[in-house]
Amino acid sequence: MTTSTTPRTGNSYAGTLALTALTPIVWGSTYAITTEFLPPDRPLFTALMRALPAGLALLAITRVLPRGIWIGRAAALGILNIGAFFPLLFLAAYRLPGGVAGVLGAVAPMFALGFATVFLAEKPNGRKVLAGLIGVFGVALVVLKANAQLDTLGVIAGLAGAAFMAAGTVLTQRWGRPEGVGPLALTGWQLTAGGLFILPLAALIEGAPPALDGRAIGGYLYLAVVGTAVAYWLWVRGISKVPATSVAFLGLLSPVSAAVIGWIALGQALGPLQMAGLVIALGGTLYGQLAGRPKAVPVVAAPVEPVLVPAR
């Protein structure tokens, strides 16, 4: 049996959105951690260190393994959300200057709308399409530079990564979870499957692991524990309670978070145009939630049957 992941309504909806939004906000710190703490030019090794240790740790904690049809589903979700997404994300970041990769990643909500039509039979929502366009425009103002040059392979990688992540998000909601399996175990399955997918690629393409100092070890620990294990658990948990397309719109917060962290921690400039872009991107994120929030169904009290008391 499979545990349903039908989105809930009620007072917990906003709280669930807020917790889920922490994931892309944390993901926004990845750029600063990568540039300031980790060895350069090792995208596959970094992706591997983010995914596999976190996945194995969650498997050890939950002590639950996929069975039956869920072996294939866990592998598919792991490849979509982790194994393919991580390498494509880093490839785009290395080949696309000026934040172009961030703009391509912001297209993920648009892909999610399309996949939701196919896999969840959700009709396209004009307001959500508008919200997605607003979000992409806002992110572009934040991260794009006038002299940014496009690299064909980088653009393909960025768009493919956004599509894989969007498909994984939608399929996570479609398939739900096996009966009795919580989001922590499902997260562990995906991270482990994705990490095992990346492992041979990292070995073949990048060779032996680089030498690590204390600074790099600390960076990898942060990415594995906070940026991956905790963040993806909150993401998977959110997908079980909130429409997948609404969750996808929260991804717009990642480049916004990266820009703010770069401004505060790395001294990167944010001019009036970038500030306006931040506001527009946040507006697109908020509008995406308002356009997709399920309407509360009024509860009608059942009629009270008269109780006949025998006469005394």
PDB file of N, CA and C in Angstrom, residues 149-235:
ATOM      1  N   GLN A 149      27.695  35.884 -21.003  1.00  0.00           N
ATOM      2  CA  GLN A 149      27.713  35.149 -22.260  1.00  0.00           C
ATOM      3  C   GLN A 149      27.149  33.756 -22.040  1.00  0.00           C
ATOM      4  N   LEU A 150      26.407  33.279 -23.038  1.00  0.00           N
ATOM      5  CA  LEU A 150      25.752  31.983 -22.919  1.00  0.00           C
ATOM      6  C   LEU A 150      26.629  30.892 -23.510  1.00  0.00           C
ATOM      7  N   ASP A 151      26.681  29.768 -22.826  1.00  0.00           N
ATOM      8  CA  ASP A 151      27.378  28.581 -23.293  1.00  0.00           C
ATOM      9  C   ASP A 151      26.322  27.518 -23.563  1.00  0.00           C
ATOM     10  N   THR A 152      26.340  26.950 -24.768  1.00  0.00           N
ATOM     11  CA  THR A 152      25.268  26.034 -25.171  1.00  0.00           C
ATOM     12  C   THR A 152      25.150  24.850 -24.225  1.00  0.00           C
ATOM     13  N   LEU A 153      26.271  24.201 -23.919  1.00  0.00           N
ATOM     14  CA  LEU A 153      26.233  23.050 -23.023  1.00  0.00           C
ATOM     15  C   LEU A 153      25.754  23.450 -21.635  1.00  0.00           C
ATOM     16  N   GLY A 154      26.191  24.618 -21.169  1.00  0.00           N
ATOM     17  CA  GLY A 154      25.761  25.086 -19.860  1.00  0.00           C
ATOM     18  C   GLY A 154      24.268  25.357 -19.811  1.00  0.00           C
ATOM     19  N   VAL A 155      23.735  25.968 -20.873  1.00  0.00           N
ATOM     20  CA  VAL A 155      22.297  26.243 -20.930  1.00  0.00           C
ATOM     21  C   VAL A 155      21.504  24.944 -20.933  1.00  0.00           C
ATOM     22  N   ILE A 156      21.952  23.970 -21.738  1.00  0.00           N
ATOM     23  CA  ILE A 156      21.259  22.677 -21.781  1.00  0.00           C
ATOM     24  C   ILE A 156      21.297  22.012 -20.412  1.00  0.00           C
ATOM     25  N   ALA A 157      22.466  22.060 -19.754  1.00  0.00           N
ATOM     26  CA  ALA A 157      22.593  21.452 -18.428  1.00  0.00           C
ATOM     27  C   ALA A 157      21.678  22.140 -17.419  1.00  0.00           C
ATOM     28  N   GLY A 158      21.621  23.474 -17.461  1.00  0.00           N
ATOM     29  CA  GLY A 158      20.774  24.201 -16.521  1.00  0.00           C
ATOM     30  C   GLY A 158      19.301  23.896 -16.705  1.00  0.00           C
ATOM     31  N   LEU A 159      18.850  23.883 -17.953  1.00  0.00           N
ATOM     32  CA  LEU A 159      17.448  23.574 -18.222  1.00  0.00           C
ATOM     33  C   LEU A 159      17.124  22.120 -17.890  1.00  0.00           C
ATOM     34  N   ALA A 160      18.041  21.205 -18.232  1.00  0.00           N
ATOM     35  CA  ALA A 160      17.809  19.794 -17.926  1.00  0.00           C
ATOM     36  C   ALA A 160      17.759  19.562 -16.422  1.00  0.00           C
ATOM     37  N   GLY A 161      18.648  20.222 -15.673  1.00  0.00           N
ATOM     38  CA  GLY A 161      18.626  20.079 -14.222  1.00  0.00           C
ATOM     39  C   GLY A 161      17.314  20.560 -13.627  1.00  0.00           C
ATOM     40  N   ALA A 162      16.827  21.710 -14.105  1.00  0.00           N
ATOM     41  CA  ALA A 162      15.544  22.225 -13.626  1.00  0.00           C
ATOM     42  C   ALA A 162      14.411  21.266 -13.960  1.00  0.00           C
ATOM     43  N   ALA A 163      14.460  20.673 -15.153  1.00  0.00           N
ATOM     44  CA  ALA A 163      13.412  19.732 -15.559  1.00  0.00           C
ATOM     45  C   ALA A 163      13.451  18.463 -14.722  1.00  0.00           C
ATOM     46  N   PHE A 164      14.645  17.926 -14.464  1.00  0.00           N
ATOM     47  CA  PHE A 164      14.760  16.718 -13.645  1.00  0.00           C
ATOM     48  C   PHE A 164      14.222  16.964 -12.237  1.00  0.00           C
ATOM     49  N   MET A 165      14.600  18.095 -11.647  1.00  0.00           N
ATOM     50  CA  MET A 165      14.149  18.398 -10.290  1.00  0.00           C
ATOM     51  C   MET A 165      12.635  18.576 -10.246  1.00  0.00           C
ATOM     52  N   ALA A 166      12.075  19.255 -11.244  1.00  0.00           N
ATOM     53  CA  ALA A 166      10.626  19.450 -11.295  1.00  0.00           C
ATOM     54  C   ALA A 166       9.903  18.121 -11.448  1.00  0.00           C
ATOM     55  N   ALA A 167      10.414  17.247 -12.320  1.00  0.00           N
ATOM     56  CA  ALA A 167       9.790  15.936 -12.501  1.00  0.00           C
ATOM     57  C   ALA A 167       9.863  15.118 -11.224  1.00  0.00           C
ATOM     58  N   GLY A 168      11.007  15.168 -10.543  1.00  0.00           N
ATOM     59  CA  GLY A 168      11.134  14.436  -9.287  1.00  0.00           C
ATOM     60  C   GLY A 168      10.185  14.944  -8.221  1.00  0.00           C
ATOM     61  N   THR A 169      10.003  16.261  -8.164  1.00  0.00           N
ATOM     62  CA  THR A 169       9.082  16.841  -7.184  1.00  0.00           C
ATOM     63  C   THR A 169       7.652  16.378  -7.435  1.00  0.00           C
ATOM     64  N   VAL A 170       7.228  16.416  -8.698  1.00  0.00           N
ATOM     65  CA  VAL A 170       5.858  16.017  -9.036  1.00  0.00           C
ATOM     66  C   VAL A 170       5.655  14.519  -8.809  1.00  0.00           C
ATOM     67  N   LEU A 171       6.617  13.693  -9.213  1.00  0.00           N
ATOM     68  CA  LEU A 171       6.473  12.247  -9.030  1.00  0.00           C
ATOM     69  C   LEU A 171       6.521  11.858  -7.558  1.00  0.00           C
ATOM     70  N   THR A 172       7.254  12.615  -6.747  1.00  0.00           N
ATOM     71  CA  THR A 172       7.256  12.346  -5.308  1.00  0.00           C
ATOM     72  C   THR A 172       5.850  12.474  -4.747  1.00  0.00           C
ATOM     73  N   GLN A 173       5.097  13.472  -5.237  1.00  0.00           N
ATOM     74  CA  GLN A 173       3.720  13.608  -4.771  1.00  0.00           C
ATOM     75  C   GLN A 173       2.814  12.547  -5.384  1.00  0.00           C
ATOM     76  N   ARG A 174       3.011  12.220  -6.638  1.00  0.00           N
ATOM     77  CA  ARG A 174       2.152  11.227  -7.288  1.00  0.00           C
ATOM     78  C   ARG A 174       2.281   9.864  -6.616  1.00  0.00           C
ATOM     79  N   TRP A 175       3.495   9.449  -6.318  1.00  0.00           N
ATOM     80  CA  TRP A 175       3.717   8.117  -5.756  1.00  0.00           C
ATOM     81  C   TRP A 175       3.519   8.064  -4.251  1.00  0.00           C
ATOM     82  N   GLY A 176       3.611   9.206  -3.582  1.00  0.00           N
ATOM     83  CA  GLY A 176       3.449   9.205  -2.137  1.00  0.00           C
ATOM     84  C   GLY A 176       4.562   8.435  -1.451  1.00  0.00           C
ATOM     85  N   ARG A 177       4.190   7.670  -0.429  1.00  0.00           N
ATOM     86  CA  ARG A 177       5.151   6.851   0.314  1.00  0.00           C
ATOM     87  C   ARG A 177       4.515   5.509   0.626  1.00  0.00           C
ATOM     88  N   PRO A 178       5.331   4.465   0.796  1.00  0.00           N
ATOM     89  CA  PRO A 178       4.764   3.180   1.214  1.00  0.00           C
ATOM     90  C   PRO A 178       4.115   3.300   2.588  1.00  0.00           C
ATOM     91  N   GLU A 179       3.146   2.466   2.830  1.00  0.00           N
ATOM     92  CA  GLU A 179       2.450   2.470   4.117  1.00  0.00           C
ATOM     93  C   GLU A 179       3.453   2.286   5.251  1.00  0.00           C
ATOM     94  N   GLY A 180       3.395   3.187   6.230  1.00  0.00           N
ATOM     95  CA  GLY A 180       4.260   3.084   7.398  1.00  0.00           C
ATOM     96  C   GLY A 180       5.649   3.660   7.225  1.00  0.00           C
ATOM     97  N   VAL A 181       5.957   4.236   6.070  1.00  0.00           N
ATOM     98  CA  VAL A 181       7.274   4.819   5.810  1.00  0.00           C
ATOM     99  C   VAL A 181       7.166   6.339   5.884  1.00  0.00           C
ATOM    100  N   GLY A 182       8.016   6.963   6.688  1.00  0.00           N
ATOM    101  CA  GLY A 182       7.980   8.404   6.850  1.00  0.00           C
ATOM    102  C   GLY A 182       8.850   9.130   5.839  1.00  0.00           C
ATOM    103  N   PRO A 183       8.765  10.460   5.801  1.00  0.00           N
ATOM    104  CA  PRO A 183       9.564  11.238   4.848  1.00  0.00           C
ATOM    105  C   PRO A 183      11.064  11.126   5.076  1.00  0.00           C
ATOM    106  N   LEU A 184      11.483  10.869   6.325  1.00  0.00           N
ATOM    107  CA  LEU A 184      12.917  10.745   6.589  1.00  0.00           C
ATOM    108  C   LEU A 184      13.501   9.527   5.879  1.00  0.00           C
ATOM    109  N   ALA A 185      12.786   8.402   5.935  1.00  0.00           N
ATOM    110  CA  ALA A 185      13.255   7.194   5.253  1.00  0.00           C
ATOM    111  C   ALA A 185      13.247   7.385   3.742  1.00  0.00           C
ATOM    112  N   LEU A 186      12.180   7.996   3.212  1.00  0.00           N
ATOM    113  CA  LEU A 186      12.108   8.230   1.768  1.00  0.00           C
ATOM    114  C   LEU A 186      13.238   9.142   1.307  1.00  0.00           C
ATOM    115  N   THR A 187      13.574  10.134   2.122  1.00  0.00           N
ATOM    116  CA  THR A 187      14.703  11.006   1.801  1.00  0.00           C
ATOM    117  C   THR A 187      16.002  10.214   1.762  1.00  0.00           C
ATOM    118  N   GLY A 188      16.184   9.321   2.742  1.00  0.00           N
ATOM    119  CA  GLY A 188      17.381   8.488   2.762  1.00  0.00           C
ATOM    120  C   GLY A 188      17.500   7.609   1.534  1.00  0.00           C
ATOM    121  N   TRP A 189      16.380   7.050   1.097  1.00  0.00           N
ATOM    122  CA  TRP A 189      16.400   6.220  -0.119  1.00  0.00           C
ATOM    123  C   TRP A 189      16.873   7.038  -1.323  1.00  0.00           C
ATOM    124  N   GLN A 190      16.310   8.229  -1.474  1.00  0.00           N
ATOM    125  CA  GLN A 190      16.641   9.043  -2.640  1.00  0.00           C
ATOM    126  C   GLN A 190      18.100   9.488  -2.620  1.00  0.00           C
ATOM    127  N   LEU A 191      18.575   9.929  -1.466  1.00  0.00           N
ATOM    128  CA  LEU A 191      19.957  10.393  -1.376  1.00  0.00           C
ATOM    129  C   LEU A 191      20.942   9.263  -1.628  1.00  0.00           C
ATOM    130  N   THR A 192      20.639   8.082  -1.100  1.00  0.00           N
ATOM    131  CA  THR A 192      21.529   6.941  -1.314  1.00  0.00           C
ATOM    132  C   THR A 192      21.540   6.525  -2.778  1.00  0.00           C
ATOM    133  N   ALA A 193      20.355   6.420  -3.377  1.00  0.00           N
ATOM    134  CA  ALA A 193      20.280   6.043  -4.794  1.00  0.00           C
ATOM    135  C   ALA A 193      20.985   7.071  -5.668  1.00  0.00           C
ATOM    136  N   GLY A 194      20.746   8.351  -5.391  1.00  0.00           N
ATOM    137  CA  GLY A 194      21.406   9.392  -6.171  1.00  0.00           C
ATOM    138  C   GLY A 194      22.912   9.387  -5.985  1.00  0.00           C
ATOM    139  N   GLY A 195      23.365   9.187  -4.742  1.00  0.00           N
ATOM    140  CA  GLY A 195      24.798   9.137  -4.482  1.00  0.00           C
ATOM    141  C   GLY A 195      25.470   7.970  -5.175  1.00  0.00           C
ATOM    142  N   LEU A 196      24.825   6.803  -5.161  1.00  0.00           N
ATOM    143  CA  LEU A 196      25.381   5.634  -5.847  1.00  0.00           C
ATOM    144  C   LEU A 196      25.426   5.847  -7.354  1.00  0.00           C
ATOM    145  N   PHE A 197      24.479   6.621  -7.880  1.00  0.00           N
ATOM    146  CA  PHE A 197      24.493   6.944  -9.308  1.00  0.00           C
ATOM    147  C   PHE A 197      25.673   7.858  -9.641  1.00  0.00           C
ATOM    148  N   ILE A 198      25.985   8.804  -8.752  1.00  0.00           N
ATOM    149  CA  ILE A 198      27.069   9.756  -8.994  1.00  0.00           C
ATOM    150  C   ILE A 198      28.440   9.116  -8.788  1.00  0.00           C
ATOM    151  N   LEU A 199      28.540   8.133  -7.887  1.00  0.00           N
ATOM    152  CA  LEU A 199      29.833   7.558  -7.496  1.00  0.00           C
ATOM    153  C   LEU A 199      30.694   7.131  -8.685  1.00  0.00           C
ATOM    154  N   PRO A 200      30.212   6.281  -9.599  1.00  0.00           N
ATOM    155  CA  PRO A 200      31.078   5.884 -10.720  1.00  0.00           C
ATOM    156  C   PRO A 200      31.400   7.041 -11.659  1.00  0.00           C
ATOM    157  N   LEU A 201      30.473   7.988 -11.806  1.00  0.00           N
ATOM    158  CA  LEU A 201      30.749   9.146 -12.659  1.00  0.00           C
ATOM    159  C   LEU A 201      31.893   9.975 -12.089  1.00  0.00           C
ATOM    160  N   ALA A 202      31.865  10.195 -10.770  1.00  0.00           N
ATOM    161  CA  ALA A 202      32.932  10.968 -10.136  1.00  0.00           C
ATOM    162  C   ALA A 202      34.274  10.264 -10.264  1.00  0.00           C
ATOM    163  N   ALA A 203      34.275   8.936 -10.085  1.00  0.00           N
ATOM    164  CA  ALA A 203      35.526   8.181 -10.173  1.00  0.00           C
ATOM    165  C   ALA A 203      36.095   8.204 -11.589  1.00  0.00           C
ATOM    166  N   LEU A 204      35.231   8.055 -12.590  1.00  0.00           N
ATOM    167  CA  LEU A 204      35.696   7.993 -13.974  1.00  0.00           C
ATOM    168  C   LEU A 204      36.124   9.356 -14.506  1.00  0.00           C
ATOM    169  N   ILE A 205      35.392  10.393 -14.153  1.00  0.00           N
ATOM    170  CA  ILE A 205      35.631  11.711 -14.749  1.00  0.00           C
ATOM    171  C   ILE A 205      36.652  12.517 -13.955  1.00  0.00           C
ATOM    172  N   GLU A 206      36.568  12.470 -12.627  1.00  0.00           N
ATOM    173  CA  GLU A 206      37.438  13.311 -11.797  1.00  0.00           C
ATOM    174  C   GLU A 206      38.576  12.544 -11.132  1.00  0.00           C
ATOM    175  N   GLY A 207      38.515  11.231 -11.133  1.00  0.00           N
ATOM    176  CA  GLY A 207      39.608  10.452 -10.569  1.00  0.00           C
ATOM    177  C   GLY A 207      39.582  10.412  -9.053  1.00  0.00           C
ATOM    178  N   ALA A 208      40.767  10.322  -8.453  1.00  0.00           N
ATOM    179  CA  ALA A 208      40.891  10.174  -7.000  1.00  0.00           C
ATOM    180  C   ALA A 208      40.366  11.417  -6.287  1.00  0.00           C
ATOM    181  N   PRO A 209      39.848  11.247  -5.072  1.00  0.00           N
ATOM    182  CA  PRO A 209      39.360  12.402  -4.308  1.00  0.00           C
ATOM    183  C   PRO A 209      40.494  13.374  -4.007  1.00  0.00           C
ATOM    184  N   PRO A 210      40.185  14.664  -3.893  1.00  0.00           N
ATOM    185  CA  PRO A 210      41.222  15.650  -3.568  1.00  0.00           C
ATOM    186  C   PRO A 210      41.597  15.582  -2.093  1.00  0.00           C
ATOM    187  N   ALA A 211      42.752  16.134  -1.755  1.00  0.00           N
ATOM    188  CA  ALA A 211      43.153  16.248  -0.352  1.00  0.00           C
ATOM    189  C   ALA A 211      42.258  17.283   0.333  1.00  0.00           C
ATOM    190  N   LEU A 212      41.813  16.958   1.536  1.00  0.00           N
ATOM    191  CA  LEU A 212      40.878  17.825   2.253  1.00  0.00           C
ATOM    192  C   LEU A 212      41.520  18.364   3.523  1.00  0.00           C
ATOM    193  N   ASP A 213      41.405  19.660   3.742  1.00  0.00           N
ATOM    194  CA  ASP A 213      41.833  20.247   5.007  1.00  0.00           C
ATOM    195  C   ASP A 213      40.620  20.426   5.911  1.00  0.00           C
ATOM    196  N   GLY A 214      40.828  20.966   7.089  1.00  0.00           N
ATOM    197  CA  GLY A 214      39.734  21.126   8.043  1.00  0.00           C
ATOM    198  C   GLY A 214      38.630  22.021   7.524  1.00  0.00           C
ATOM    199  N   ARG A 215      38.997  23.032   6.774  1.00  0.00           N
ATOM    200  CA  ARG A 215      38.005  23.954   6.213  1.00  0.00           C
ATOM    201  C   ARG A 215      37.090  23.228   5.232  1.00  0.00           C
ATOM    202  N   ALA A 216      37.679  22.399   4.364  1.00  0.00           N
ATOM    203  CA  ALA A 216      36.885  21.658   3.387  1.00  0.00           C
ATOM    204  C   ALA A 216      36.004  20.622   4.070  1.00  0.00           C
ATOM    205  N   ILE A 217      36.546  19.949   5.086  1.00  0.00           N
ATOM    206  CA  ILE A 217      35.754  18.953   5.812  1.00  0.00           C
ATOM    207  C   ILE A 217      34.541  19.614   6.460  1.00  0.00           C
ATOM    208  N   GLY A 218      34.749  20.787   7.047  1.00  0.00           N
ATOM    209  CA  GLY A 218      33.627  21.512   7.638  1.00  0.00           C
ATOM    210  C   GLY A 218      32.590  21.903   6.604  1.00  0.00           C
ATOM    211  N   GLY A 219      33.050  22.327   5.426  1.00  0.00           N
ATOM    212  CA  GLY A 219      32.122  22.681   4.357  1.00  0.00           C
ATOM    213  C   GLY A 219      31.306  21.501   3.885  1.00  0.00           C
ATOM    214  N   TYR A 220      31.965  20.352   3.725  1.00  0.00           N
ATOM    215  CA  TYR A 220      31.243  19.154   3.286  1.00  0.00           C
ATOM    216  C   TYR A 220      30.266  18.671   4.360  1.00  0.00           C
ATOM    217  N   LEU A 221      30.654  18.789   5.626  1.00  0.00           N
ATOM    218  CA  LEU A 221      29.740  18.394   6.703  1.00  0.00           C
ATOM    219  C   LEU A 221      28.491  19.264   6.684  1.00  0.00           C
ATOM    220  N   TYR A 222      28.674  20.566   6.486  1.00  0.00           N
ATOM    221  CA  TYR A 222      27.518  21.459   6.426  1.00  0.00           C
ATOM    222  C   TYR A 222      26.615  21.094   5.255  1.00  0.00           C
ATOM    223  N   LEU A 223      27.215  20.881   4.078  1.00  0.00           N
ATOM    224  CA  LEU A 223      26.408  20.549   2.906  1.00  0.00           C
ATOM    225  C   LEU A 223      25.674  19.230   3.085  1.00  0.00           C
ATOM    226  N   ALA A 224      26.351  18.232   3.675  1.00  0.00           N
ATOM    227  CA  ALA A 224      25.739  16.912   3.816  1.00  0.00           C
ATOM    228  C   ALA A 224      24.635  16.912   4.865  1.00  0.00           C
ATOM    229  N   VAL A 225      24.893  17.557   6.010  1.00  0.00           N
ATOM    230  CA  VAL A 225      23.935  17.487   7.120  1.00  0.00           C
ATOM    231  C   VAL A 225      22.822  18.517   6.947  1.00  0.00           C
ATOM    232  N   VAL A 226      23.207  19.794   6.869  1.00  0.00           N
ATOM    233  CA  VAL A 226      22.209  20.870   6.824  1.00  0.00           C
ATOM    234  C   VAL A 226      21.659  21.057   5.413  1.00  0.00           C
ATOM    235  N   GLY A 227      22.568  21.171   4.437  1.00  0.00           N
ATOM    236  CA  GLY A 227      22.147  21.488   3.083  1.00  0.00           C
ATOM    237  C   GLY A 227      21.529  20.340   2.322  1.00  0.00           C
ATOM    238  N   THR A 228      21.669  19.113   2.848  1.00  0.00           N
ATOM    239  CA  THR A 228      21.132  17.967   2.116  1.00  0.00           C
ATOM    240  C   THR A 228      20.198  17.126   2.973  1.00  0.00           C
ATOM    241  N   ALA A 229      20.700  16.517   4.044  1.00  0.00           N
ATOM    242  CA  ALA A 229      19.860  15.609   4.838  1.00  0.00           C
ATOM    243  C   ALA A 229      18.650  16.339   5.421  1.00  0.00           C
ATOM    244  N   VAL A 230      18.899  17.435   6.144  1.00  0.00           N
ATOM    245  CA  VAL A 230      17.794  18.178   6.763  1.00  0.00           C
ATOM    246  C   VAL A 230      16.959  18.884   5.702  1.00  0.00           C
ATOM    247  N   ALA A 231      17.633  19.524   4.743  1.00  0.00           N
ATOM    248  CA  ALA A 231      16.908  20.299   3.734  1.00  0.00           C
ATOM    249  C   ALA A 231      16.015  19.407   2.877  1.00  0.00           C
ATOM    250  N   TYR A 232      16.534  18.273   2.426  1.00  0.00           N
ATOM    251  CA  TYR A 232      15.717  17.395   1.584  1.00  0.00           C
ATOM    252  C   TYR A 232      14.621  16.707   2.384  1.00  0.00           C
ATOM    253  N   TRP A 233      14.854  16.455   3.655  1.00  0.00           N
ATOM    254  CA  TRP A 233      13.783  15.903   4.489  1.00  0.00           C
ATOM    255  C   TRP A 233      12.621  16.893   4.575  1.00  0.00           C
ATOM    256  N   LEU A 234      12.934  18.175   4.798  1.00  0.00           N
ATOM    257  CA  LEU A 234      11.879  19.185   4.834  1.00  0.00           C
ATOM    258  C   LEU A 234      11.180  19.295   3.482  1.00  0.00           C
ATOM    259  N   TRP A 235      11.945  19.145   2.397  1.00  0.00           N
ATOM    260  CA  TRP A 235      11.379  19.229   1.048  1.00  0.00           C
ATOM    261  C   TRP A 235      10.406  18.081   0.797  1.00  0.00           C
TER     262      TRP A 235
END
